[in-house]
Short mmCIF file of C-alpha atoms and ligand atoms in Angstrom, two decimals:
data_model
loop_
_atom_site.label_atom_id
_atom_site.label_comp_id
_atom_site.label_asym_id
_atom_site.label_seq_id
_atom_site.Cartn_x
_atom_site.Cartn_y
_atom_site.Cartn_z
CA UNK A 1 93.29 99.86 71.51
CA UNK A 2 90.64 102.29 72.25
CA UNK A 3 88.61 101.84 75.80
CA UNK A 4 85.44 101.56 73.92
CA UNK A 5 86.65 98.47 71.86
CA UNK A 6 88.69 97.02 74.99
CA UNK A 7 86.26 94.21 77.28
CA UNK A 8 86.13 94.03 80.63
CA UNK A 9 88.62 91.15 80.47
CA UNK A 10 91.39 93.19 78.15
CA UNK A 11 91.06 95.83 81.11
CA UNK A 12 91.94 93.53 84.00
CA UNK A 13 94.52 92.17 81.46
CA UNK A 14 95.54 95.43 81.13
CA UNK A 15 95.94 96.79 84.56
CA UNK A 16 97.85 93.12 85.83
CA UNK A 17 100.60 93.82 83.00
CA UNK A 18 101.02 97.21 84.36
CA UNK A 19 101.30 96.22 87.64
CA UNK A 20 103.75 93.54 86.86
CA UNK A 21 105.96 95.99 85.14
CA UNK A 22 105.59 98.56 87.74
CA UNK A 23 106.95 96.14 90.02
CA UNK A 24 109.80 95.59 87.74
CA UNK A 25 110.59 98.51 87.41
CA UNK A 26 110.69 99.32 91.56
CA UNK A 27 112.84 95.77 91.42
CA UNK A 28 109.88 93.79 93.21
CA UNK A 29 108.79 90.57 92.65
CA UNK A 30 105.77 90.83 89.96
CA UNK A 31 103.27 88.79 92.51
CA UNK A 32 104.67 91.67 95.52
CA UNK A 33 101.66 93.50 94.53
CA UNK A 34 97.90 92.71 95.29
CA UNK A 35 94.84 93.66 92.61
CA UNK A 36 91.60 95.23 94.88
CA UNK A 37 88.94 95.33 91.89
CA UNK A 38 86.85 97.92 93.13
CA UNK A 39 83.43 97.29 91.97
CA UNK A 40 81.56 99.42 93.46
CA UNK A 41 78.40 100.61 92.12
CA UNK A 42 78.81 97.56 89.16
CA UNK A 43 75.99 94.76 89.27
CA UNK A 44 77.02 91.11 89.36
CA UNK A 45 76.54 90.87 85.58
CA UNK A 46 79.73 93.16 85.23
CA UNK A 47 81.23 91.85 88.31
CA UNK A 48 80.75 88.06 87.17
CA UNK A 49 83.57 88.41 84.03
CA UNK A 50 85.77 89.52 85.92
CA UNK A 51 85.62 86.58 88.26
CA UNK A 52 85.43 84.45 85.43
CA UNK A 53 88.69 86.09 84.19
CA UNK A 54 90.28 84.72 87.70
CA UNK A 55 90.18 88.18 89.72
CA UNK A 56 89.03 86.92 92.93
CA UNK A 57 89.82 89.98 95.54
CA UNK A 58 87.44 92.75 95.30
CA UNK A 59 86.94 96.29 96.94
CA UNK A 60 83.36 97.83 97.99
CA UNK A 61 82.69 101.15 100.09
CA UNK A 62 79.14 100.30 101.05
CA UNK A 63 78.26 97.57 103.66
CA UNK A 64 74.81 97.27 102.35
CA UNK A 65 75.57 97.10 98.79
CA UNK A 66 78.09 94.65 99.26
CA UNK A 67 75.58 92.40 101.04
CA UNK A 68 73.15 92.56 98.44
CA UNK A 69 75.61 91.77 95.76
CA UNK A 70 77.86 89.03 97.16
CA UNK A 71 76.63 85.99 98.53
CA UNK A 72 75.14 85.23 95.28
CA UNK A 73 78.30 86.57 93.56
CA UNK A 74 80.96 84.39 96.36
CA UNK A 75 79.43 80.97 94.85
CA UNK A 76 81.02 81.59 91.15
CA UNK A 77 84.02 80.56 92.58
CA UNK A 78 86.30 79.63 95.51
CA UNK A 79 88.44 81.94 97.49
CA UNK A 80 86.95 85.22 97.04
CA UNK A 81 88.40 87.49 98.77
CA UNK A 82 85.91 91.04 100.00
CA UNK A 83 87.31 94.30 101.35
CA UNK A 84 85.32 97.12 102.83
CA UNK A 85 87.10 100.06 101.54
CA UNK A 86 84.74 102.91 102.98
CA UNK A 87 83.72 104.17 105.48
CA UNK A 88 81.85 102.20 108.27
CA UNK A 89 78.97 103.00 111.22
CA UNK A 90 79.99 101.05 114.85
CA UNK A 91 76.00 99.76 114.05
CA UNK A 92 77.05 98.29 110.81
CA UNK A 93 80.24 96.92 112.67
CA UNK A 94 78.28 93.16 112.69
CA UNK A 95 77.60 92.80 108.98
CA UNK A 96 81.05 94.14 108.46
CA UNK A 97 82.44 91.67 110.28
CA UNK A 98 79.95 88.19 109.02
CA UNK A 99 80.43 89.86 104.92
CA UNK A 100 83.57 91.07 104.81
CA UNK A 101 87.53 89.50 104.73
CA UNK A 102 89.04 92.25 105.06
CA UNK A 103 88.13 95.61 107.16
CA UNK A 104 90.83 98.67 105.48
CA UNK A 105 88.74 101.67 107.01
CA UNK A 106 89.39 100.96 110.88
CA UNK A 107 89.43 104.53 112.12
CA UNK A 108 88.33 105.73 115.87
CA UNK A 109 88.30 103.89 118.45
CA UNK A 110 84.14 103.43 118.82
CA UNK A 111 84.84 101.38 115.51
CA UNK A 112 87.70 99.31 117.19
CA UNK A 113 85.50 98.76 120.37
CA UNK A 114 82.38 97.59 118.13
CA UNK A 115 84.66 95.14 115.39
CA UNK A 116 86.50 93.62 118.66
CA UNK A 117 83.15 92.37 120.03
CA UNK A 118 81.38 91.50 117.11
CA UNK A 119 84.89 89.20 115.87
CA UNK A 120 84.54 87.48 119.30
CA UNK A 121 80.69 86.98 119.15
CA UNK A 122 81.03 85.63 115.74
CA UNK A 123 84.28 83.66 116.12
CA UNK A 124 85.41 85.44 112.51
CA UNK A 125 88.54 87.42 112.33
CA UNK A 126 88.85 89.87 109.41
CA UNK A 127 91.96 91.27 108.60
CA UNK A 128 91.92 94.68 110.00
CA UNK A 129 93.82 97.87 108.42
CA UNK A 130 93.78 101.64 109.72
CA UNK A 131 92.53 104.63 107.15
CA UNK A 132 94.80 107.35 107.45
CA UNK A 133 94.29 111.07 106.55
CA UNK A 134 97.89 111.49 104.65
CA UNK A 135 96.40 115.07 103.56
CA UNK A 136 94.70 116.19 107.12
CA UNK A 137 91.27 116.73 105.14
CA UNK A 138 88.68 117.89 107.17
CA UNK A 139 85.60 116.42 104.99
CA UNK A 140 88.15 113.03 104.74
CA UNK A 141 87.87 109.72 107.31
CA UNK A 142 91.08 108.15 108.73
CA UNK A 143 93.25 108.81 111.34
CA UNK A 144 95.34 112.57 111.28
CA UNK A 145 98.96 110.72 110.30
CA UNK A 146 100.24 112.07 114.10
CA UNK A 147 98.00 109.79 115.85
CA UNK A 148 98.66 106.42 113.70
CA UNK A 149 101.13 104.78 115.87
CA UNK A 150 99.33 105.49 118.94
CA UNK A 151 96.10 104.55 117.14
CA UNK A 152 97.38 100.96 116.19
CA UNK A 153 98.93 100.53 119.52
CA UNK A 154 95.78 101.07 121.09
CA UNK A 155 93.95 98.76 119.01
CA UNK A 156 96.45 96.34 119.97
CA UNK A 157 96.98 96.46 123.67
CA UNK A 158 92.94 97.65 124.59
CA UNK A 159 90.75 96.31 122.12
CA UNK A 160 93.48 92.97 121.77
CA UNK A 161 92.89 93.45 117.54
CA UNK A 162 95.59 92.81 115.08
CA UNK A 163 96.15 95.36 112.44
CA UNK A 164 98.09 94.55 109.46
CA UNK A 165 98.10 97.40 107.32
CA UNK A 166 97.72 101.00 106.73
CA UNK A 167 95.46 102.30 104.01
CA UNK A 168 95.03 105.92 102.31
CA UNK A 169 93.44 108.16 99.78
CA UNK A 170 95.64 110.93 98.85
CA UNK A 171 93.78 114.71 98.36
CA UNK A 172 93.15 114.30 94.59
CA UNK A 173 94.62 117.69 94.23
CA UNK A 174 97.97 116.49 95.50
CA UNK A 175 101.09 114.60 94.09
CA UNK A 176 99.97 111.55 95.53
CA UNK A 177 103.89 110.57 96.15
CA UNK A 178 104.58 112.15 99.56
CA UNK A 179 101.19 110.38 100.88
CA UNK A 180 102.24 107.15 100.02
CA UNK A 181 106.23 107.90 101.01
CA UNK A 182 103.95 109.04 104.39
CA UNK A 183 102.15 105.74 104.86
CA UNK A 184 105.05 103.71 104.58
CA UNK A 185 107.22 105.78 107.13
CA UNK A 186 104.01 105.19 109.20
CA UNK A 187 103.04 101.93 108.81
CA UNK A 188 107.05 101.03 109.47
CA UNK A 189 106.74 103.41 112.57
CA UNK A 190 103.50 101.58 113.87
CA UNK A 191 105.13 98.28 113.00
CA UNK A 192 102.20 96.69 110.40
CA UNK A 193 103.05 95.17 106.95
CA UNK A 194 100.91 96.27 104.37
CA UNK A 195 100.27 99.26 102.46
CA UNK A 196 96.66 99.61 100.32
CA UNK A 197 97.46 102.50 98.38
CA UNK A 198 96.88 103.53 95.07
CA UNK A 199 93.89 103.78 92.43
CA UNK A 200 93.02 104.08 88.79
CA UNK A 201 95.29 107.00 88.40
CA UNK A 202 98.03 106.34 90.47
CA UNK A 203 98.49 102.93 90.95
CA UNK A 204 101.74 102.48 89.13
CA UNK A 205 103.27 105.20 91.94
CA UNK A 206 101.88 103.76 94.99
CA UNK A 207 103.52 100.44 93.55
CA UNK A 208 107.25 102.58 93.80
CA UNK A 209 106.67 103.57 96.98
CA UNK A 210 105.78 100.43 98.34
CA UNK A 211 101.92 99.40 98.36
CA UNK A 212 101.53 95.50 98.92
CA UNK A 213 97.85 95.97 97.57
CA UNK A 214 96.28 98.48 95.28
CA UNK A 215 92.71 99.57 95.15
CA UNK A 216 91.97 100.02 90.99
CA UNK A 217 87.89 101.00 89.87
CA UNK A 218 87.83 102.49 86.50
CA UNK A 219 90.41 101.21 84.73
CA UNK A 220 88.76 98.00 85.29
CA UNK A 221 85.23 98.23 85.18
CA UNK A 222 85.04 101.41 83.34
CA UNK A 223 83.66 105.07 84.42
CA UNK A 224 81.06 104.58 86.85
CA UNK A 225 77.70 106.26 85.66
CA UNK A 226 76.48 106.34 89.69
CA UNK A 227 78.12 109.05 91.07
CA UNK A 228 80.86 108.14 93.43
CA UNK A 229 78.90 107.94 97.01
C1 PLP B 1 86.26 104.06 94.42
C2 PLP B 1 87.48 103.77 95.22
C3 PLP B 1 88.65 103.29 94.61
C4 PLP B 1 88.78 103.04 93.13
O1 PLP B 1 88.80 104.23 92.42
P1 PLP B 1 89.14 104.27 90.84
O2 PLP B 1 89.63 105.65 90.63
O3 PLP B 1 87.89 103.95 90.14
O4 PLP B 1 90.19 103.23 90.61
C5 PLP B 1 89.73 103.02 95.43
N1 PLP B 1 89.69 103.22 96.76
C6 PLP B 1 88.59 103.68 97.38
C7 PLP B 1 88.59 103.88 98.85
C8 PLP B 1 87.44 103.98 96.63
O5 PLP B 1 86.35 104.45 97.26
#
């Protein structure tokens, strides 16, 4: 089927029987692997079918995007699930923590400081994973991969946060393989759980090497006409 013929819903269709059969074929259970729709920079009328379709975890980068889009957006359905996938100012560290379920760009430790005192002011606990620089980018967020394990062990023992995963975006240059194979030797290193690796284009890899969640834009919601912020 062509993309301009395929809906929204035969996307998400789509990308879920690819995932399945990636997991297959990395002998893991088909529901091993969680679906971030990243829908970023999409307006609640192309965000709504997809929630319709029974997607209910989705990925943004931009705190105040994400607050104008979802409360209205969270009462289409129950257990909707928000990530903040970029990258996020200690002064936006409250909103983070009332909006969002999950926090995957944790990365210096002004950010730790600010999320442990706005989760005890608030009484809300988001899940908490640690960016990591697989590629040592200069222009990139995330921890340099020889700090990680000291990074989440200082989370743990001064700020008193959990972290339960690792999360990455490989150079786009690069054979994303050795990043993930990276983040996994990490996150096994550091002692958290879950991986969130893996987008549009490399999803189906990330899934071999072990992601528990993967973050897929594009091949969902199509190409996004705003450029990428
Ligand atoms: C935009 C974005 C994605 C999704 O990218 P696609 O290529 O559209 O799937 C995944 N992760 C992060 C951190 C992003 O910013």
């Amino acid at each position: 089927m062509a993309e301009m013929q395929m809906t929204i819903q035969d996307r998400l269709t789509h990308v879920k029987a690819e995932i399945e059969k990636a997991c297959q074929e990395s002998g893991r259970p088909g529901d091993s692997v969680e679906l971030v729709a990243v829908s970023k920079t999409f307006d609640g009328e192309a965000i709504a079918p997809v929630i319709d379709a029974g997607q209910r975890v989705f990925g943004e980068n931009r705190v105040q995007e994400a607050q104008r889009k979802w409360p209205d957006l969270r009462a289409r359905a129950d257990n909707i699930e928000v990530r903040l996938i970029g990258p996020l100012q200690s002064n936006k560290a409250g909103d983070a923590v009332a909006l969002f379920d999950v926090i995957e760009t944790v990365d210096r430790e002004k950010i730790a400081r600010a999320l442990a005192s706005e989760m005890a002011k608030q009484g809300r606990q988001p899940a908490l994973y640690v960016q990591v620089n697989t590629g040592s980018e200069p222009q990139k967020a995330g921890v340099p991969p020889e700090k990680v394990v000291e990074f989440v062990k200082r989370c743990r023992d001064v700020f008193g946060l959990e972290i339960d995963g690792l999360m990455c975006i490989p150079p786009v240059d690069d054979n994303p393989g050795p990043h993930f194979a990276l983040l996994g030797e990490l996150a096994s290193r550091a002692g958290v759980e879950k991986l969130s690796m893996g987008m549009s284009s490399d999803y189906k890899t990330a899934i071999a090497f072990g992601a528990t969640s993967v973050r897929v834009g594009s091949a969902i919601f199509g190409d996004r006409t705003v450029p990428n912020p």
